[in-house]
Amino acid sequence: MNRFKQYYKRHPYVYSLCIGMLFFFLLFFILNILFPLPPLKKYSVQILDSKKNTIHGFLTPDDKWRLAADAEEIPSGLIDAFLYKEDQYFYYHPGFNPFAIGRALTNNLIKNKKTSGASTITMQVARLMEPKKRSYSNKLVELFRALQLEFTYSKKEILQLYLNYIPYGSNVEGVSSAAMIYFKKNLRQISPAEIAVLTIVPNRPSSLRPGKANLNIITERNKWLRRYAEGEIFTATELEDALKEPLLVHRHPMPQEITQLALRLKKTYPEQHQILSCIEAKTQKTCEMLCNQYVLRQHSKGIYNASIIVMNNNTKEIIGYIASTDFKDTEHDGQIDGIQAVRSPGSTLKPMVYAQAFDKGLLTPKSIIADVSTDFNGYAPANFDQKFYGKVSVETALSYSLNIPAVKTLQLVGQKDFIDVLKKAGFQTIQKKANQLGPSVILGGCGVTLEEITHAFTAFTNKGKLIPYSLVKNKKDNRSVQLFSPASAYMIHEILSTISRPDLPNHFQNTYRVPRIAWKTGTSYGRRDAWSIGYSKNYTIGVWIGNFDGKGVPELIGADIATPLLFQLFNALDYNASGDWFAKPDQLSFRYVCPESGLSPGELCQHAVMDYFIPNVSPGKKCDHLKTVFVSPDGKFRYCGNCTPELGYVKKTFLNLSPEMVSFYQKEQLPFDAIPPHNPYCDYSVNGKPPEIISPIHRKEYLIEKLSPSEILLKSRCASDVKKVFWYINDVFYKEARNGEQVFFTPEEGTIKISCSDDKGNNSNIEIQVVYF
């Protein structure tokens, strides 16, 4: 201690210096706490495409174009030029340059001459963060802020702030904004001549205003280009080319493309000022051009809106996003994001219910379903063309988009199980309203978005697994859910890719470069929405066409309106694709089945066709579409095992038709050989399936107007050998009728029991509630 005291006595200036530095640092820390740095300025939100080109920019809250440029984006030539011009000792001083300040003070006070160059880049950042009038007192504040900046940020960060804040006149700030607005380029694309322009304009934004003082800019640019060459910022060759480069500069509008997507991403990522989307510019432009041209031709029909989403099956990214045909079309609600709008999907969900039926072992592609008029507890849908086709295979039912087979398949699968799959697939509105949905869900009686239904179809391209598809880069979601087995997904591929179907677009033969695609159309009730969702090996594309105000149009049919545009998109985006298709999974095999039932051939089957099946899962029942019956020689009645005589009978084969198919044949007047009635002299009672009362509906409440009461239809479905049925109201005989004949009655108010007996002694009962008003 004594030695230190002796040293300080011999060198008092060192002691004073240490005390002074300690005081300075203590004062700085106190002031830093009392007067912290102002908050950083907010940047303009910038939406980028997959190649980092700006596709949409948003003004800052203070109405500035202030695009942030990351250090990696800024060309080294631009950084070197700014440092050479503004602050050559930037990396060596603590925020201020004492020599430059001394020189400036000398010129200002002694020579009465203003000199530039005293402010370092750090000091300029301080002034840009907290603008003040130029004065000596404010210069001291600026010095203090510069020290704070150096204490808080690295040199690299300070330089980045400077390049992002530097003003270029009007409401343009930062080199990235200036490059975009004045040169219509991003920073990676600017030339040495343009670098020189970006370095000189901030010092004289009024006299060197781009687009209005271009001659002055050229003179100043060339002067500084030569200086930069002398400072070895640019080579001699770069200097020669830059001096010859014409000045093509004027103010361009900031890109404002894909507005609905830009707004969506801005809302989703509120803390990000640069959002790198997965949008591919070429794909987006192609989709926009085709969509606009196509919808323009539909205006004469009263159709004004369309939406398209394109998903890349290889990268799992959304690369095309057409929310509406024209954002500026206020007359037709062009600001709506049609990709997120909830609409009725029509028949587009049908592939999912059939895939589920395949997985449950209920059906195969060749399985037969009766497409006949059916009442599902009060819900009686019809096909789009108001026709019924009788016995159809699953592959025909799906490719022709028949409604009755779809609802029957939904009943087989179970409505709850099907809705559970839709929930897993991410259908938000269905998840919220699951308890309100009925059998019409498979025909469009629910709400979905174009993004949801298109994403659901990608499960078929991923072996039944639903993998999240991303809108932005570096935001991969590894969660996935298995909706269907690979075998079911492949069977859906094969059904939906057939071209022998009614929804094939006209002039398909002219689109020979279209890759092999699987697609499904949909038309909502009232013809308000036309859908077409398709996929190839490379892409899944969803198309919706209609009117955002929900107005229906007679021509608005998925197959006629949406599918032609879908094929145009595949023709343009997947042009001359390799022709690869999905490989058949090992879990899927072939077998022969009877074409009349889709089941393994029975003893009476005469023909067989090839069908896919899932071993140990698909139904293994034998076909029984034919039935051998012992009949009398005159064919008037049949014998059972108890009354078959030893002689005098004929063995004959009949179609083993269900009651609903018998009714269909009779209604359509189609000829068929009906099984004759049972031997009336047989003492043994043969009880078959009781009549099925299909109208009225069991336990349903019927409202009848008291002043003009309407009649209620009595209708049943019976076995093919039933000739007559007998109706009873509240256990009182009402009327005898032929099998399939419609009978009407006027009910009384209250609970009514209705009974139907056939001529075999079989009986069915139901109850209804009648309320008069």
PDB file of C-alpha atoms in Angstrom, residues 553-762:
ATOM      1  CA  VAL A 553     -75.767 -20.227 -60.719  1.00  0.00           C
ATOM      2  CA  PRO A 554     -77.335 -23.030 -62.823  1.00  0.00           C
ATOM      3  CA  GLU A 555     -74.031 -23.642 -64.641  1.00  0.00           C
ATOM      4  CA  LEU A 556     -72.029 -23.855 -61.420  1.00  0.00           C
ATOM      5  CA  ILE A 557     -71.193 -27.576 -61.503  1.00  0.00           C
ATOM      6  CA  GLY A 558     -67.883 -28.993 -60.338  1.00  0.00           C
ATOM      7  CA  ALA A 559     -67.348 -31.256 -63.348  1.00  0.00           C
ATOM      8  CA  ASP A 560     -68.268 -28.583 -65.894  1.00  0.00           C
ATOM      9  CA  ILE A 561     -66.779 -25.463 -64.316  1.00  0.00           C
ATOM     10  CA  ALA A 562     -63.985 -26.376 -61.862  1.00  0.00           C
ATOM     11  CA  THR A 563     -62.419 -29.467 -63.473  1.00  0.00           C
ATOM     12  CA  PRO A 564     -61.441 -27.808 -66.800  1.00  0.00           C
ATOM     13  CA  LEU A 565     -59.408 -25.238 -64.847  1.00  0.00           C
ATOM     14  CA  LEU A 566     -57.877 -28.017 -62.732  1.00  0.00           C
ATOM     15  CA  PHE A 567     -56.690 -29.792 -65.878  1.00  0.00           C
ATOM     16  CA  GLN A 568     -55.274 -26.545 -67.280  1.00  0.00           C
ATOM     17  CA  LEU A 569     -53.278 -26.072 -64.099  1.00  0.00           C
ATOM     18  CA  PHE A 570     -51.842 -29.585 -64.197  1.00  0.00           C
ATOM     19  CA  ASN A 571     -51.091 -29.144 -67.882  1.00  0.00           C
ATOM     20  CA  ALA A 572     -49.104 -25.985 -67.107  1.00  0.00           C
ATOM     21  CA  LEU A 573     -47.415 -26.931 -63.820  1.00  0.00           C
ATOM     22  CA  ASP A 574     -46.692 -30.636 -64.386  1.00  0.00           C
ATOM     23  CA  TYR A 575     -46.018 -30.282 -68.102  1.00  0.00           C
ATOM     24  CA  ASN A 576     -44.555 -33.436 -69.659  1.00  0.00           C
ATOM     25  CA  ALA A 577     -44.140 -35.121 -66.269  1.00  0.00           C
ATOM     26  CA  SER A 578     -42.268 -38.413 -66.216  1.00  0.00           C
ATOM     27  CA  GLY A 579     -45.464 -40.442 -65.889  1.00  0.00           C
ATOM     28  CA  ASP A 580     -44.531 -41.922 -62.520  1.00  0.00           C
ATOM     29  CA  TRP A 581     -47.449 -43.184 -60.487  1.00  0.00           C
ATOM     30  CA  PHE A 582     -47.853 -44.513 -57.004  1.00  0.00           C
ATOM     31  CA  ALA A 583     -46.528 -48.021 -56.391  1.00  0.00           C
ATOM     32  CA  LYS A 584     -48.925 -50.749 -55.278  1.00  0.00           C
ATOM     33  CA  PRO A 585     -48.260 -51.505 -51.613  1.00  0.00           C
ATOM     34  CA  ASP A 586     -47.316 -55.004 -50.529  1.00  0.00           C
ATOM     35  CA  GLN A 587     -50.407 -55.203 -48.280  1.00  0.00           C
ATOM     36  CA  LEU A 588     -52.686 -55.160 -51.349  1.00  0.00           C
ATOM     37  CA  SER A 589     -53.448 -58.248 -53.443  1.00  0.00           C
ATOM     38  CA  PHE A 590     -55.689 -59.405 -56.306  1.00  0.00           C
ATOM     39  CA  ARG A 591     -58.472 -61.961 -56.356  1.00  0.00           C
ATOM     40  CA  TYR A 592     -61.294 -63.051 -58.644  1.00  0.00           C
ATOM     41  CA  VAL A 593     -64.819 -61.974 -57.698  1.00  0.00           C
ATOM     42  CA  CYS A 594     -68.252 -62.297 -59.183  1.00  0.00           C
ATOM     43  CA  PRO A 595     -69.123 -59.043 -61.011  1.00  0.00           C
ATOM     44  CA  GLU A 596     -72.737 -59.328 -59.822  1.00  0.00           C
ATOM     45  CA  SER A 597     -71.832 -58.960 -56.133  1.00  0.00           C
ATOM     46  CA  GLY A 598     -68.122 -58.188 -55.825  1.00  0.00           C
ATOM     47  CA  LEU A 599     -67.789 -61.288 -53.605  1.00  0.00           C
ATOM     48  CA  SER A 600     -65.801 -64.470 -54.124  1.00  0.00           C
ATOM     49  CA  PRO A 601     -67.565 -66.562 -56.818  1.00  0.00           C
ATOM     50  CA  GLY A 602     -70.140 -69.066 -55.576  1.00  0.00           C
ATOM     51  CA  GLU A 603     -71.189 -72.390 -57.110  1.00  0.00           C
ATOM     52  CA  LEU A 604     -73.744 -70.739 -59.424  1.00  0.00           C
ATOM     53  CA  CYS A 605     -71.541 -67.837 -60.629  1.00  0.00           C
ATOM     54  CA  GLN A 606     -70.608 -68.084 -64.296  1.00  0.00           C
ATOM     55  CA  HIS A 607     -68.228 -65.102 -64.649  1.00  0.00           C
ATOM     56  CA  ALA A 608     -65.372 -63.643 -62.633  1.00  0.00           C
ATOM     57  CA  VAL A 609     -63.365 -60.415 -62.759  1.00  0.00           C
ATOM     58  CA  MET A 610     -60.171 -59.291 -61.037  1.00  0.00           C
ATOM     59  CA  ASP A 611     -60.481 -57.114 -57.934  1.00  0.00           C
ATOM     60  CA  TYR A 612     -58.164 -55.607 -55.322  1.00  0.00           C
ATOM     61  CA  PHE A 613     -58.480 -56.798 -51.751  1.00  0.00           C
ATOM     62  CA  ILE A 614     -56.664 -56.514 -48.425  1.00  0.00           C
ATOM     63  CA  PRO A 615     -55.840 -60.027 -47.141  1.00  0.00           C
ATOM     64  CA  ASN A 616     -57.418 -60.860 -43.772  1.00  0.00           C
ATOM     65  CA  VAL A 617     -59.368 -57.596 -43.910  1.00  0.00           C
ATOM     66  CA  SER A 618     -61.593 -57.495 -46.997  1.00  0.00           C
ATOM     67  CA  PRO A 619     -64.887 -59.426 -46.891  1.00  0.00           C
ATOM     68  CA  GLY A 620     -64.502 -63.151 -47.624  1.00  0.00           C
ATOM     69  CA  LYS A 621     -68.184 -64.027 -48.035  1.00  0.00           C
ATOM     70  CA  LYS A 622     -69.221 -66.159 -51.011  1.00  0.00           C
ATOM     71  CA  CYS A 623     -71.475 -64.712 -53.688  1.00  0.00           C
ATOM     72  CA  ASP A 624     -75.182 -65.601 -53.410  1.00  0.00           C
ATOM     73  CA  HIS A 625     -76.667 -63.412 -56.131  1.00  0.00           C
ATOM     74  CA  LEU A 626     -78.360 -66.520 -57.578  1.00  0.00           C
ATOM     75  CA  LYS A 627     -80.721 -68.825 -55.700  1.00  0.00           C
ATOM     76  CA  THR A 628     -81.908 -72.348 -56.580  1.00  0.00           C
ATOM     77  CA  VAL A 629     -85.645 -72.900 -55.942  1.00  0.00           C
ATOM     78  CA  PHE A 630     -87.948 -75.940 -56.392  1.00  0.00           C
ATOM     79  CA  VAL A 631     -91.059 -74.790 -58.281  1.00  0.00           C
ATOM     80  CA  SER A 632     -94.192 -76.448 -59.593  1.00  0.00           C
ATOM     81  CA  PRO A 633     -94.139 -77.489 -63.267  1.00  0.00           C
ATOM     82  CA  ASP A 634     -96.410 -74.593 -64.178  1.00  0.00           C
ATOM     83  CA  GLY A 635     -94.165 -72.174 -62.212  1.00  0.00           C
ATOM     84  CA  LYS A 636     -97.034 -70.800 -60.115  1.00  0.00           C
ATOM     85  CA  PHE A 637     -95.567 -71.562 -56.703  1.00  0.00           C
ATOM     86  CA  ARG A 638     -92.438 -72.821 -55.012  1.00  0.00           C
ATOM     87  CA  TYR A 639     -91.791 -75.608 -52.594  1.00  0.00           C
ATOM     88  CA  CYS A 640     -89.911 -75.534 -49.334  1.00  0.00           C
ATOM     89  CA  GLY A 641     -88.018 -78.416 -47.784  1.00  0.00           C
ATOM     90  CA  ASN A 642     -91.155 -79.610 -45.995  1.00  0.00           C
ATOM     91  CA  CYS A 643     -93.545 -79.670 -48.949  1.00  0.00           C
ATOM     92  CA  THR A 644     -91.344 -80.623 -51.917  1.00  0.00           C
ATOM     93  CA  PRO A 645     -92.993 -83.645 -53.611  1.00  0.00           C
ATOM     94  CA  GLU A 646     -91.009 -86.684 -54.643  1.00  0.00           C
ATOM     95  CA  LEU A 647     -91.935 -86.044 -58.275  1.00  0.00           C
ATOM     96  CA  GLY A 648     -93.490 -83.233 -60.214  1.00  0.00           C
ATOM     97  CA  TYR A 649     -91.247 -80.277 -59.446  1.00  0.00           C
ATOM     98  CA  VAL A 650     -88.704 -78.272 -61.405  1.00  0.00           C
ATOM     99  CA  LYS A 651     -85.353 -77.040 -60.147  1.00  0.00           C
ATOM    100  CA  LYS A 652     -84.904 -73.420 -61.268  1.00  0.00           C
ATOM    101  CA  THR A 653     -82.373 -70.620 -60.614  1.00  0.00           C
ATOM    102  CA  PHE A 654     -83.577 -67.090 -59.761  1.00  0.00           C
ATOM    103  CA  LEU A 655     -81.916 -63.759 -59.004  1.00  0.00           C
ATOM    104  CA  ASN A 656     -81.628 -63.414 -55.254  1.00  0.00           C
ATOM    105  CA  LEU A 657     -82.804 -59.803 -55.147  1.00  0.00           C
ATOM    106  CA  SER A 658     -83.132 -57.738 -52.002  1.00  0.00           C
ATOM    107  CA  PRO A 659     -86.522 -56.089 -51.375  1.00  0.00           C
ATOM    108  CA  GLU A 660     -85.156 -52.674 -52.381  1.00  0.00           C
ATOM    109  CA  MET A 661     -83.906 -54.090 -55.694  1.00  0.00           C
ATOM    110  CA  VAL A 662     -87.281 -55.748 -56.322  1.00  0.00           C
ATOM    111  CA  SER A 663     -88.947 -52.384 -55.787  1.00  0.00           C
ATOM    112  CA  PHE A 664     -86.430 -50.768 -58.140  1.00  0.00           C
ATOM    113  CA  TYR A 665     -87.037 -53.328 -60.906  1.00  0.00           C
ATOM    114  CA  GLN A 666     -90.780 -52.919 -60.537  1.00  0.00           C
ATOM    115  CA  LYS A 667     -90.684 -49.132 -60.499  1.00  0.00           C
ATOM    116  CA  GLU A 668     -88.373 -48.964 -63.507  1.00  0.00           C
ATOM    117  CA  GLN A 669     -90.431 -51.698 -65.230  1.00  0.00           C
ATOM    118  CA  LEU A 670     -87.351 -53.791 -65.766  1.00  0.00           C
ATOM    119  CA  PRO A 671     -88.071 -57.438 -66.627  1.00  0.00           C
ATOM    120  CA  PHE A 672     -86.902 -60.045 -64.114  1.00  0.00           C
ATOM    121  CA  ASP A 673     -87.949 -63.548 -63.198  1.00  0.00           C
ATOM    122  CA  ALA A 674     -89.568 -63.221 -59.757  1.00  0.00           C
ATOM    123  CA  ILE A 675     -89.552 -66.103 -57.290  1.00  0.00           C
ATOM    124  CA  PRO A 676     -93.122 -67.501 -57.195  1.00  0.00           C
ATOM    125  CA  PRO A 677     -95.106 -67.517 -53.936  1.00  0.00           C
ATOM    126  CA  HIS A 678     -94.791 -70.388 -51.472  1.00  0.00           C
ATOM    127  CA  ASN A 679     -96.957 -73.480 -51.900  1.00  0.00           C
ATOM    128  CA  PRO A 680    -100.314 -72.426 -50.403  1.00  0.00           C
ATOM    129  CA  TYR A 681    -101.067 -76.049 -49.390  1.00  0.00           C
ATOM    130  CA  CYS A 682     -97.939 -76.344 -47.250  1.00  0.00           C
ATOM    131  CA  ASP A 683     -98.772 -76.879 -43.591  1.00  0.00           C
ATOM    132  CA  TYR A 684     -95.382 -75.557 -42.486  1.00  0.00           C
ATOM    133  CA  SER A 685     -95.271 -71.792 -41.885  1.00  0.00           C
ATOM    134  CA  VAL A 686     -92.335 -70.236 -43.637  1.00  0.00           C
ATOM    135  CA  ASN A 687     -91.532 -66.919 -42.057  1.00  0.00           C
ATOM    136  CA  GLY A 688     -89.166 -64.675 -43.940  1.00  0.00           C
ATOM    137  CA  LYS A 689     -87.994 -61.142 -43.371  1.00  0.00           C
ATOM    138  CA  PRO A 690     -90.852 -58.898 -42.194  1.00  0.00           C
ATOM    139  CA  PRO A 691     -91.942 -55.927 -44.309  1.00  0.00           C
ATOM    140  CA  GLU A 692     -89.770 -52.825 -43.898  1.00  0.00           C
ATOM    141  CA  ILE A 693     -91.967 -49.738 -43.388  1.00  0.00           C
ATOM    142  CA  ILE A 694     -90.114 -46.938 -45.178  1.00  0.00           C
ATOM    143  CA  SER A 695     -92.894 -44.346 -44.864  1.00  0.00           C
ATOM    144  CA  PRO A 696     -93.765 -42.864 -42.462  1.00  0.00           C
ATOM    145  CA  ILE A 697     -90.602 -42.696 -40.325  1.00  0.00           C
ATOM    146  CA  HIS A 698     -90.589 -44.466 -36.964  1.00  0.00           C
ATOM    147  CA  ARG A 699     -90.875 -42.095 -33.964  1.00  0.00           C
ATOM    148  CA  LYS A 700     -90.981 -39.004 -36.136  1.00  0.00           C
ATOM    149  CA  GLU A 701     -93.248 -36.038 -35.345  1.00  0.00           C
ATOM    150  CA  TYR A 702     -95.530 -34.896 -38.204  1.00  0.00           C
ATOM    151  CA  LEU A 703     -97.052 -31.407 -38.207  1.00  0.00           C
ATOM    152  CA  ILE A 704    -100.467 -31.296 -39.892  1.00  0.00           C
ATOM    153  CA  GLU A 705    -102.340 -28.108 -40.711  1.00  0.00           C
ATOM    154  CA  LYS A 706    -105.747 -28.276 -39.003  1.00  0.00           C
ATOM    155  CA  LEU A 707    -107.705 -26.340 -41.654  1.00  0.00           C
ATOM    156  CA  SER A 708    -106.448 -28.389 -44.593  1.00  0.00           C
ATOM    157  CA  PRO A 709    -104.999 -31.656 -43.241  1.00  0.00           C
ATOM    158  CA  SER A 710    -102.590 -33.443 -45.540  1.00  0.00           C
ATOM    159  CA  GLU A 711    -102.345 -37.204 -45.998  1.00  0.00           C
ATOM    160  CA  ILE A 712     -99.407 -39.363 -44.931  1.00  0.00           C
ATOM    161  CA  LEU A 713     -97.875 -41.910 -47.280  1.00  0.00           C
ATOM    162  CA  LEU A 714     -97.830 -45.592 -46.291  1.00  0.00           C
ATOM    163  CA  LYS A 715     -95.108 -47.527 -48.087  1.00  0.00           C
ATOM    164  CA  SER A 716     -93.248 -50.745 -47.363  1.00  0.00           C
ATOM    165  CA  ARG A 717     -90.465 -52.846 -48.820  1.00  0.00           C
ATOM    166  CA  CYS A 718     -90.988 -56.628 -48.868  1.00  0.00           C
ATOM    167  CA  ALA A 719     -89.420 -59.820 -50.176  1.00  0.00           C
ATOM    168  CA  SER A 720     -89.746 -60.487 -53.892  1.00  0.00           C
ATOM    169  CA  ASP A 721     -92.247 -63.346 -53.409  1.00  0.00           C
ATOM    170  CA  VAL A 722     -94.685 -61.198 -51.440  1.00  0.00           C
ATOM    171  CA  LYS A 723     -97.772 -60.334 -53.486  1.00  0.00           C
ATOM    172  CA  LYS A 724     -99.922 -58.450 -51.006  1.00  0.00           C
ATOM    173  CA  VAL A 725     -99.541 -56.422 -47.823  1.00  0.00           C
ATOM    174  CA  PHE A 726    -102.112 -55.410 -45.235  1.00  0.00           C
ATOM    175  CA  TRP A 727    -102.077 -52.074 -43.389  1.00  0.00           C
ATOM    176  CA  TYR A 728    -103.401 -51.512 -39.866  1.00  0.00           C
ATOM    177  CA  ILE A 729    -103.868 -48.170 -38.063  1.00  0.00           C
ATOM    178  CA  ASN A 730    -103.925 -48.473 -34.258  1.00  0.00           C
ATOM    179  CA  ASP A 731    -104.506 -52.245 -34.640  1.00  0.00           C
ATOM    180  CA  VAL A 732    -107.565 -51.643 -36.873  1.00  0.00           C
ATOM    181  CA  PHE A 733    -107.425 -52.997 -40.441  1.00  0.00           C
ATOM    182  CA  TYR A 734    -107.101 -50.124 -42.885  1.00  0.00           C
ATOM    183  CA  LYS A 735    -106.344 -51.357 -46.413  1.00  0.00           C
ATOM    184  CA  GLU A 736    -105.012 -54.190 -48.567  1.00  0.00           C
ATOM    185  CA  ALA A 737    -102.424 -53.279 -51.228  1.00  0.00           C
ATOM    186  CA  ARG A 738    -100.065 -54.841 -53.747  1.00  0.00           C
ATOM    187  CA  ASN A 739     -96.392 -55.185 -52.861  1.00  0.00           C
ATOM    188  CA  GLY A 740     -94.804 -51.776 -53.558  1.00  0.00           C
ATOM    189  CA  GLU A 741     -98.135 -49.955 -53.952  1.00  0.00           C
ATOM    190  CA  GLN A 742     -98.386 -46.522 -52.303  1.00  0.00           C
ATOM    191  CA  VAL A 743    -101.234 -45.994 -49.830  1.00  0.00           C
ATOM    192  CA  PHE A 744    -102.295 -42.721 -48.154  1.00  0.00           C
ATOM    193  CA  PHE A 745    -104.274 -41.994 -44.996  1.00  0.00           C
ATOM    194  CA  THR A 746    -105.391 -38.926 -43.043  1.00  0.00           C
ATOM    195  CA  PRO A 747    -104.165 -39.296 -39.449  1.00  0.00           C
ATOM    196  CA  GLU A 748    -105.741 -38.227 -36.212  1.00  0.00           C
ATOM    197  CA  GLU A 749    -103.802 -36.165 -33.675  1.00  0.00           C
ATOM    198  CA  GLY A 750    -101.679 -37.986 -31.122  1.00  0.00           C
ATOM    199  CA  THR A 751     -99.604 -41.154 -31.076  1.00  0.00           C
ATOM    200  CA  ILE A 752    -100.447 -43.537 -33.919  1.00  0.00           C
ATOM    201  CA  LYS A 753     -99.401 -47.158 -34.281  1.00  0.00           C
ATOM    202  CA  ILE A 754     -98.955 -48.342 -37.862  1.00  0.00           C
ATOM    203  CA  SER A 755     -98.638 -52.035 -38.741  1.00  0.00           C
ATOM    204  CA  CYS A 756     -97.872 -53.801 -42.020  1.00  0.00           C
ATOM    205  CA  SER A 757     -98.335 -57.558 -42.593  1.00  0.00           C
ATOM    206  CA  ASP A 758     -97.454 -59.504 -45.725  1.00  0.00           C
ATOM    207  CA  ASP A 759     -99.185 -62.526 -47.210  1.00  0.00           C
ATOM    208  CA  LYS A 760     -96.601 -64.787 -45.511  1.00  0.00           C
ATOM    209  CA  GLY A 761     -97.719 -63.753 -42.048  1.00  0.00           C
ATOM    210  CA  ASN A 762     -94.727 -61.491 -41.336  1.00  0.00           C
TER     211      ASN A 762
END
